[in-house]
């Protein structure tokens, strides 16, 4: 757990320890919705019955759960989850007790720790539940930790403050704009040939690049008959 611990600590989450804790199948059942648990056990039974299935590892992750299941040589299952310690506290926190932002970080942390090649990560609304500066820090670390690897990160975002030429080249920032026919058109920032010292987020919010919402006004009136 050394690498995840170091990676999490760099984001100022307050987490001082990341511990892997083994739990029983009954404890796993309590943590998961009944339908998901039953489906998982059925799939697991089929996999174990397959001839030559051998050892395997399965990860189960969601916004509120983080489990790893591994088959052992004796046919039994080893199930582990995470418990987290904050500062000098004597108490361990379960993964589901952490904030949305911390749990979101654990969803993304594997991207930073990846050591393999030829991978493309696609993330919708990467900034969800994250502070803007934390999102910026994540992108900075991604660029620093994978300078030569063949790894690509593609994500959508509504967070304009990370539109920074110290983080991205101009051809790496793309806009999506809806036309009058409700068709979505995409185009690159590079078409605007901005200076490298341009404050992009300010210019974007001022409408220079398009792809911003256009609001209409309406007058709210209370229906006296209701």
PDB file of C-alpha atoms in Angstrom:
ATOM      1  CA  UNK A   1       0.000   0.000   0.000  1.00  0.00           C
ATOM      2  CA  UNK A   2       3.025   2.321  -0.042  1.00  0.00           C
ATOM      3  CA  UNK A   3       2.339   3.776  -3.480  1.00  0.00           C
ATOM      4  CA  UNK A   4      -1.393   4.500  -2.986  1.00  0.00           C
ATOM      5  CA  UNK A   5      -0.626   5.979   0.424  1.00  0.00           C
ATOM      6  CA  UNK A   6       2.009   8.339  -0.989  1.00  0.00           C
ATOM      7  CA  UNK A   7      -0.217   9.271  -3.910  1.00  0.00           C
ATOM      8  CA  UNK A   8      -3.219  10.004  -1.688  1.00  0.00           C
ATOM      9  CA  UNK A   9      -1.157  12.054   0.775  1.00  0.00           C
ATOM     10  CA  UNK A  10       0.026  14.407  -1.959  1.00  0.00           C
ATOM     11  CA  UNK A  11      -3.580  15.620  -2.368  1.00  0.00           C
ATOM     12  CA  UNK A  12      -3.897  16.880   1.225  1.00  0.00           C
ATOM     13  CA  UNK A  13      -6.759  14.545   2.128  1.00  0.00           C
ATOM     14  CA  UNK A  14      -5.665  14.191   5.757  1.00  0.00           C
ATOM     15  CA  UNK A  15      -5.153  10.436   5.291  1.00  0.00           C
ATOM     16  CA  UNK A  16      -2.043   9.183   7.083  1.00  0.00           C
ATOM     17  CA  UNK A  17      -2.414   5.422   6.562  1.00  0.00           C
ATOM     18  CA  UNK A  18      -3.994   3.181   3.931  1.00  0.00           C
ATOM     19  CA  UNK A  19      -4.470  -0.343   5.284  1.00  0.00           C
ATOM     20  CA  UNK A  20      -5.591  -3.498   3.486  1.00  0.00           C
ATOM     21  CA  UNK A  21      -7.962  -5.464   5.718  1.00  0.00           C
ATOM     22  CA  UNK A  22      -9.214  -8.999   5.118  1.00  0.00           C
ATOM     23  CA  UNK A  23     -12.953  -9.577   5.575  1.00  0.00           C
ATOM     24  CA  UNK A  24     -15.258 -12.602   5.431  1.00  0.00           C
ATOM     25  CA  UNK A  25     -17.802 -13.439   2.747  1.00  0.00           C
ATOM     26  CA  UNK A  26     -20.550 -12.615   5.265  1.00  0.00           C
ATOM     27  CA  UNK A  27     -19.081  -9.154   5.810  1.00  0.00           C
ATOM     28  CA  UNK A  28     -18.958  -8.622   2.055  1.00  0.00           C
ATOM     29  CA  UNK A  29     -22.628  -9.595   1.838  1.00  0.00           C
ATOM     30  CA  UNK A  30     -23.530  -6.944   4.410  1.00  0.00           C
ATOM     31  CA  UNK A  31     -21.692  -4.267   2.450  1.00  0.00           C
ATOM     32  CA  UNK A  32     -23.255  -4.933  -0.960  1.00  0.00           C
ATOM     33  CA  UNK A  33     -26.834  -4.637  -2.229  1.00  0.00           C
ATOM     34  CA  UNK A  34     -28.461  -8.065  -2.259  1.00  0.00           C
ATOM     35  CA  UNK A  35     -28.917  -8.157  -6.039  1.00  0.00           C
ATOM     36  CA  UNK A  36     -25.270  -7.295  -6.713  1.00  0.00           C
ATOM     37  CA  UNK A  37     -24.006  -9.808  -4.165  1.00  0.00           C
ATOM     38  CA  UNK A  38     -26.179 -12.620  -5.543  1.00  0.00           C
ATOM     39  CA  UNK A  39     -25.160 -11.882  -9.136  1.00  0.00           C
ATOM     40  CA  UNK A  40     -21.515 -11.810  -8.119  1.00  0.00           C
ATOM     41  CA  UNK A  41     -21.734 -15.136  -6.285  1.00  0.00           C
ATOM     42  CA  UNK A  42     -23.478 -16.746  -9.262  1.00  0.00           C
ATOM     43  CA  UNK A  43     -20.774 -15.520 -11.653  1.00  0.00           C
ATOM     44  CA  UNK A  44     -18.121 -16.665  -9.207  1.00  0.00           C
ATOM     45  CA  UNK A  45     -19.642 -20.136  -8.968  1.00  0.00           C
ATOM     46  CA  UNK A  46     -19.593 -20.486 -12.755  1.00  0.00           C
ATOM     47  CA  UNK A  47     -15.990 -19.328 -12.926  1.00  0.00           C
ATOM     48  CA  UNK A  48     -14.851 -21.755 -10.229  1.00  0.00           C
ATOM     49  CA  UNK A  49     -16.601 -24.645 -11.982  1.00  0.00           C
ATOM     50  CA  UNK A  50     -14.884 -23.937 -15.270  1.00  0.00           C
ATOM     51  CA  UNK A  51     -12.251 -26.516 -16.025  1.00  0.00           C
ATOM     52  CA  UNK A  52      -8.799 -25.051 -15.555  1.00  0.00           C
ATOM     53  CA  UNK A  53     -10.109 -21.747 -14.251  1.00  0.00           C
ATOM     54  CA  UNK A  54      -7.047 -21.465 -12.008  1.00  0.00           C
ATOM     55  CA  UNK A  55      -6.341 -18.540  -9.721  1.00  0.00           C
ATOM     56  CA  UNK A  56      -7.915 -15.175 -10.391  1.00  0.00           C
ATOM     57  CA  UNK A  57      -8.375 -11.720  -8.934  1.00  0.00           C
ATOM     58  CA  UNK A  58     -11.462  -9.534  -9.168  1.00  0.00           C
ATOM     59  CA  UNK A  59     -11.884  -5.917  -8.107  1.00  0.00           C
ATOM     60  CA  UNK A  60     -15.264  -4.503  -7.129  1.00  0.00           C
ATOM     61  CA  UNK A  61     -15.368  -0.753  -6.948  1.00  0.00           C
ATOM     62  CA  UNK A  62     -18.113   1.821  -6.771  1.00  0.00           C
ATOM     63  CA  UNK A  63     -18.581   5.245  -5.266  1.00  0.00           C
ATOM     64  CA  UNK A  64     -19.030   3.679  -1.831  1.00  0.00           C
ATOM     65  CA  UNK A  65     -17.191   0.340  -1.948  1.00  0.00           C
ATOM     66  CA  UNK A  66     -13.703  -0.944  -2.645  1.00  0.00           C
ATOM     67  CA  UNK A  67     -13.136  -4.712  -2.566  1.00  0.00           C
ATOM     68  CA  UNK A  68     -10.593  -7.121  -4.012  1.00  0.00           C
ATOM     69  CA  UNK A  69     -11.423 -10.835  -4.271  1.00  0.00           C
ATOM     70  CA  UNK A  70      -8.685 -13.397  -4.891  1.00  0.00           C
ATOM     71  CA  UNK A  71      -8.894 -17.176  -5.237  1.00  0.00           C
ATOM     72  CA  UNK A  72      -6.327 -19.158  -3.247  1.00  0.00           C
ATOM     73  CA  UNK A  73      -4.641 -22.482  -4.017  1.00  0.00           C
ATOM     74  CA  UNK A  74      -6.947 -24.304  -1.593  1.00  0.00           C
ATOM     75  CA  UNK A  75     -10.035 -23.045  -3.443  1.00  0.00           C
ATOM     76  CA  UNK A  76     -10.991 -20.527  -0.776  1.00  0.00           C
ATOM     77  CA  UNK A  77     -11.507 -16.826  -1.369  1.00  0.00           C
ATOM     78  CA  UNK A  78      -9.478 -14.009   0.106  1.00  0.00           C
ATOM     79  CA  UNK A  79     -11.522 -10.799   0.282  1.00  0.00           C
ATOM     80  CA  UNK A  80      -9.905  -7.511   1.200  1.00  0.00           C
ATOM     81  CA  UNK A  81     -11.011  -3.916   1.527  1.00  0.00           C
ATOM     82  CA  UNK A  82      -9.470  -0.625   2.609  1.00  0.00           C
ATOM     83  CA  UNK A  83      -9.472   1.082   5.969  1.00  0.00           C
ATOM     84  CA  UNK A  84      -8.058   4.568   6.304  1.00  0.00           C
ATOM     85  CA  UNK A  85      -6.525   6.468   9.174  1.00  0.00           C
ATOM     86  CA  UNK A  86      -6.524  10.261   9.448  1.00  0.00           C
ATOM     87  CA  UNK A  87      -3.676  12.077  11.163  1.00  0.00           C
ATOM     88  CA  UNK A  88      -2.923  10.642  14.601  1.00  0.00           C
ATOM     89  CA  UNK A  89      -6.450   9.323  15.132  1.00  0.00           C
ATOM     90  CA  UNK A  90      -6.819   5.941  16.851  1.00  0.00           C
ATOM     91  CA  UNK A  91      -9.846   5.122  14.722  1.00  0.00           C
ATOM     92  CA  UNK A  92      -9.908   3.611  11.252  1.00  0.00           C
ATOM     93  CA  UNK A  93     -12.465   4.791   8.724  1.00  0.00           C
ATOM     94  CA  UNK A  94     -14.187   2.430   6.328  1.00  0.00           C
ATOM     95  CA  UNK A  95     -13.991   3.380   2.676  1.00  0.00           C
ATOM     96  CA  UNK A  96     -17.712   4.196   2.558  1.00  0.00           C
ATOM     97  CA  UNK A  97     -17.269   6.639   5.460  1.00  0.00           C
ATOM     98  CA  UNK A  98     -14.886   8.826   3.488  1.00  0.00           C
ATOM     99  CA  UNK A  99     -15.973  11.973   1.660  1.00  0.00           C
ATOM    100  CA  UNK A 100     -17.112  11.856  -1.963  1.00  0.00           C
ATOM    101  CA  UNK A 101     -13.887  13.602  -2.986  1.00  0.00           C
ATOM    102  CA  UNK A 102     -11.629  11.076  -1.254  1.00  0.00           C
ATOM    103  CA  UNK A 103     -13.539   8.144  -2.731  1.00  0.00           C
ATOM    104  CA  UNK A 104     -13.324   9.809  -6.126  1.00  0.00           C
ATOM    105  CA  UNK A 105      -9.541  10.022  -5.768  1.00  0.00           C
ATOM    106  CA  UNK A 106      -9.318   6.285  -5.188  1.00  0.00           C
ATOM    107  CA  UNK A 107     -11.221   5.780  -8.443  1.00  0.00           C
ATOM    108  CA  UNK A 108      -8.559   7.791 -10.264  1.00  0.00           C
ATOM    109  CA  UNK A 109      -5.388   6.810  -8.418  1.00  0.00           C
ATOM    110  CA  UNK A 110      -4.706   3.705 -10.530  1.00  0.00           C
ATOM    111  CA  UNK A 111      -4.170   5.979 -13.516  1.00  0.00           C
ATOM    112  CA  UNK A 112      -1.231   7.631 -11.786  1.00  0.00           C
ATOM    113  CA  UNK A 113       0.259   4.323 -10.635  1.00  0.00           C
ATOM    114  CA  UNK A 114      -0.130   2.542 -13.974  1.00  0.00           C
ATOM    115  CA  UNK A 115       3.146   1.188 -15.358  1.00  0.00           C
ATOM    116  CA  UNK A 116       1.925  -0.521 -18.524  1.00  0.00           C
ATOM    117  CA  UNK A 117       1.851   0.857 -22.053  1.00  0.00           C
ATOM    118  CA  UNK A 118      -0.800   1.377 -24.723  1.00  0.00           C
ATOM    119  CA  UNK A 119      -3.656   2.474 -22.489  1.00  0.00           C
ATOM    120  CA  UNK A 120      -6.333   5.093 -23.036  1.00  0.00           C
ATOM    121  CA  UNK A 121      -8.331   6.313 -20.037  1.00  0.00           C
ATOM    122  CA  UNK A 122     -11.674   7.988 -20.755  1.00  0.00           C
ATOM    123  CA  UNK A 123     -13.330   9.820 -17.849  1.00  0.00           C
ATOM    124  CA  UNK A 124     -16.603  11.718 -17.805  1.00  0.00           C
ATOM    125  CA  UNK A 125     -16.589  14.842 -15.620  1.00  0.00           C
ATOM    126  CA  UNK A 126     -13.251  14.161 -13.997  1.00  0.00           C
ATOM    127  CA  UNK A 127     -13.645  17.104 -11.621  1.00  0.00           C
ATOM    128  CA  UNK A 128     -16.719  15.566  -9.946  1.00  0.00           C
ATOM    129  CA  UNK A 129     -16.487  16.029  -6.150  1.00  0.00           C
ATOM    130  CA  UNK A 130     -12.925  17.376  -6.445  1.00  0.00           C
ATOM    131  CA  UNK A 131     -11.570  20.820  -5.586  1.00  0.00           C
ATOM    132  CA  UNK A 132     -10.379  22.655  -8.745  1.00  0.00           C
ATOM    133  CA  UNK A 133      -6.804  22.830  -7.450  1.00  0.00           C
ATOM    134  CA  UNK A 134      -6.871  19.105  -6.703  1.00  0.00           C
ATOM    135  CA  UNK A 135      -8.028  18.364 -10.249  1.00  0.00           C
ATOM    136  CA  UNK A 136      -5.217  20.541 -11.565  1.00  0.00           C
ATOM    137  CA  UNK A 137      -2.726  18.715  -9.328  1.00  0.00           C
ATOM    138  CA  UNK A 138      -3.919  15.353 -10.640  1.00  0.00           C
ATOM    139  CA  UNK A 139      -3.321  16.411 -14.244  1.00  0.00           C
ATOM    140  CA  UNK A 140       0.082  17.821 -13.324  1.00  0.00           C
ATOM    141  CA  UNK A 141       1.070  14.510 -11.706  1.00  0.00           C
ATOM    142  CA  UNK A 142      -0.220  12.526 -14.681  1.00  0.00           C
ATOM    143  CA  UNK A 143       1.977  14.545 -17.030  1.00  0.00           C
ATOM    144  CA  UNK A 144       4.975  14.250 -14.698  1.00  0.00           C
ATOM    145  CA  UNK A 145       4.687  10.531 -13.928  1.00  0.00           C
ATOM    146  CA  UNK A 146       4.068   9.362 -17.511  1.00  0.00           C
ATOM    147  CA  UNK A 147       6.267  11.567 -19.701  1.00  0.00           C
ATOM    148  CA  UNK A 148       7.437   8.805 -22.055  1.00  0.00           C
ATOM    149  CA  UNK A 149       4.741   6.147 -21.683  1.00  0.00           C
ATOM    150  CA  UNK A 150       2.185   5.495 -24.402  1.00  0.00           C
ATOM    151  CA  UNK A 151      -0.756   6.440 -22.192  1.00  0.00           C
ATOM    152  CA  UNK A 152      -3.532   8.864 -23.032  1.00  0.00           C
ATOM    153  CA  UNK A 153      -6.030  10.553 -20.741  1.00  0.00           C
ATOM    154  CA  UNK A 154      -9.242  11.857 -22.310  1.00  0.00           C
ATOM    155  CA  UNK A 155     -11.791  13.532 -20.067  1.00  0.00           C
ATOM    156  CA  UNK A 156     -14.740  15.887 -20.129  1.00  0.00           C
ATOM    157  CA  UNK A 157     -15.049  18.704 -17.628  1.00  0.00           C
ATOM    158  CA  UNK A 158     -17.040  21.816 -16.782  1.00  0.00           C
ATOM    159  CA  UNK A 159     -14.180  23.176 -14.657  1.00  0.00           C
ATOM    160  CA  UNK A 160     -12.833  26.103 -16.679  1.00  0.00           C
ATOM    161  CA  UNK A 161     -10.130  27.022 -14.143  1.00  0.00           C
ATOM    162  CA  UNK A 162      -7.948  24.094 -15.246  1.00  0.00           C
ATOM    163  CA  UNK A 163      -7.844  25.482 -18.786  1.00  0.00           C
ATOM    164  CA  UNK A 164      -4.176  26.326 -18.385  1.00  0.00           C
ATOM    165  CA  UNK A 165      -1.427  26.246 -21.003  1.00  0.00           C
ATOM    166  CA  UNK A 166       1.035  25.123 -18.339  1.00  0.00           C
ATOM    167  CA  UNK A 167      -0.990  21.897 -18.134  1.00  0.00           C
ATOM    168  CA  UNK A 168      -2.171  21.479 -21.726  1.00  0.00           C
ATOM    169  CA  UNK A 169      -1.055  22.270 -25.228  1.00  0.00           C
ATOM    170  CA  UNK A 170      -3.585  24.270 -27.219  1.00  0.00           C
ATOM    171  CA  UNK A 171      -4.345  21.249 -29.418  1.00  0.00           C
ATOM    172  CA  UNK A 172      -5.199  19.209 -26.301  1.00  0.00           C
ATOM    173  CA  UNK A 173      -8.139  21.432 -25.311  1.00  0.00           C
ATOM    174  CA  UNK A 174     -11.361  20.861 -27.230  1.00  0.00           C
ATOM    175  CA  UNK A 175     -14.752  22.525 -26.950  1.00  0.00           C
ATOM    176  CA  UNK A 176     -18.213  21.101 -27.558  1.00  0.00           C
ATOM    177  CA  UNK A 177     -20.868  23.534 -28.753  1.00  0.00           C
ATOM    178  CA  UNK A 178     -24.493  22.864 -29.617  1.00  0.00           C
ATOM    179  CA  UNK A 179     -25.839  24.554 -32.740  1.00  0.00           C
ATOM    180  CA  UNK A 180     -29.391  25.728 -33.448  1.00  0.00           C
ATOM    181  CA  UNK A 181     -30.299  22.243 -34.691  1.00  0.00           C
ATOM    182  CA  UNK A 182     -29.135  20.696 -31.383  1.00  0.00           C
ATOM    183  CA  UNK A 183     -26.142  19.089 -33.074  1.00  0.00           C
ATOM    184  CA  UNK A 184     -22.922  18.996 -31.060  1.00  0.00           C
ATOM    185  CA  UNK A 185     -19.815  20.308 -32.797  1.00  0.00           C
ATOM    186  CA  UNK A 186     -16.280  19.910 -31.460  1.00  0.00           C
ATOM    187  CA  UNK A 187     -13.294  22.101 -32.227  1.00  0.00           C
ATOM    188  CA  UNK A 188      -9.847  22.701 -30.805  1.00  0.00           C
ATOM    189  CA  UNK A 189      -8.532  25.733 -28.948  1.00  0.00           C
ATOM    190  CA  UNK A 190      -5.653  25.657 -31.410  1.00  0.00           C
ATOM    191  CA  UNK A 191      -7.842  27.267 -34.082  1.00  0.00           C
ATOM    192  CA  UNK A 192      -7.782  30.520 -32.082  1.00  0.00           C
ATOM    193  CA  UNK A 193      -3.958  30.780 -32.099  1.00  0.00           C
ATOM    194  CA  UNK A 194      -3.841  32.278 -28.618  1.00  0.00           C
ATOM    195  CA  UNK A 195      -0.642  33.576 -27.047  1.00  0.00           C
ATOM    196  CA  UNK A 196       1.053  31.157 -24.657  1.00  0.00           C
ATOM    197  CA  UNK A 197       0.614  33.590 -21.764  1.00  0.00           C
ATOM    198  CA  UNK A 198      -3.125  34.048 -22.405  1.00  0.00           C
ATOM    199  CA  UNK A 199      -5.466  33.562 -19.425  1.00  0.00           C
ATOM    200  CA  UNK A 200      -7.657  30.975 -21.109  1.00  0.00           C
ATOM    201  CA  UNK A 201     -10.249  30.442 -18.386  1.00  0.00           C
ATOM    202  CA  UNK A 202     -11.111  34.151 -18.265  1.00  0.00           C
ATOM    203  CA  UNK A 203     -11.380  34.403 -22.058  1.00  0.00           C
ATOM    204  CA  UNK A 204     -13.547  31.280 -22.171  1.00  0.00           C
ATOM    205  CA  UNK A 205     -16.027  32.569 -19.587  1.00  0.00           C
ATOM    206  CA  UNK A 206     -16.212  35.846 -21.522  1.00  0.00           C
ATOM    207  CA  UNK A 207     -17.377  33.828 -24.539  1.00  0.00           C
ATOM    208  CA  UNK A 208     -14.313  34.186 -26.749  1.00  0.00           C
ATOM    209  CA  UNK A 209     -14.252  30.495 -27.690  1.00  0.00           C
ATOM    210  CA  UNK A 210     -17.978  29.767 -27.636  1.00  0.00           C
ATOM    211  CA  UNK A 211     -19.232  26.538 -26.034  1.00  0.00           C
ATOM    212  CA  UNK A 212     -20.885  28.364 -23.149  1.00  0.00           C
ATOM    213  CA  UNK A 213     -24.569  28.245 -22.172  1.00  0.00           C
ATOM    214  CA  UNK A 214     -26.828  31.010 -23.445  1.00  0.00           C
ATOM    215  CA  UNK A 215     -29.603  31.707 -20.981  1.00  0.00           C
ATOM    216  CA  UNK A 216     -33.061  33.048 -21.602  1.00  0.00           C
ATOM    217  CA  UNK A 217     -35.177  34.908 -19.100  1.00  0.00           C
ATOM    218  CA  UNK A 218     -38.544  33.886 -17.813  1.00  0.00           C
ATOM    219  CA  UNK A 219     -41.046  35.370 -15.447  1.00  0.00           C
ATOM    220  CA  UNK A 220     -42.342  33.164 -12.692  1.00  0.00           C
ATOM    221  CA  UNK A 221     -46.021  33.722 -11.919  1.00  0.00           C
ATOM    222  CA  UNK A 222     -48.000  31.818  -9.366  1.00  0.00           C
ATOM    223  CA  UNK A 223     -51.171  30.229 -10.666  1.00  0.00           C
ATOM    224  CA  UNK A 224     -53.890  31.486  -8.359  1.00  0.00           C
ATOM    225  CA  UNK A 225     -56.149  28.574  -9.337  1.00  0.00           C
ATOM    226  CA  UNK A 226     -53.778  25.973  -7.876  1.00  0.00           C
TER     227      UNK A 226
END
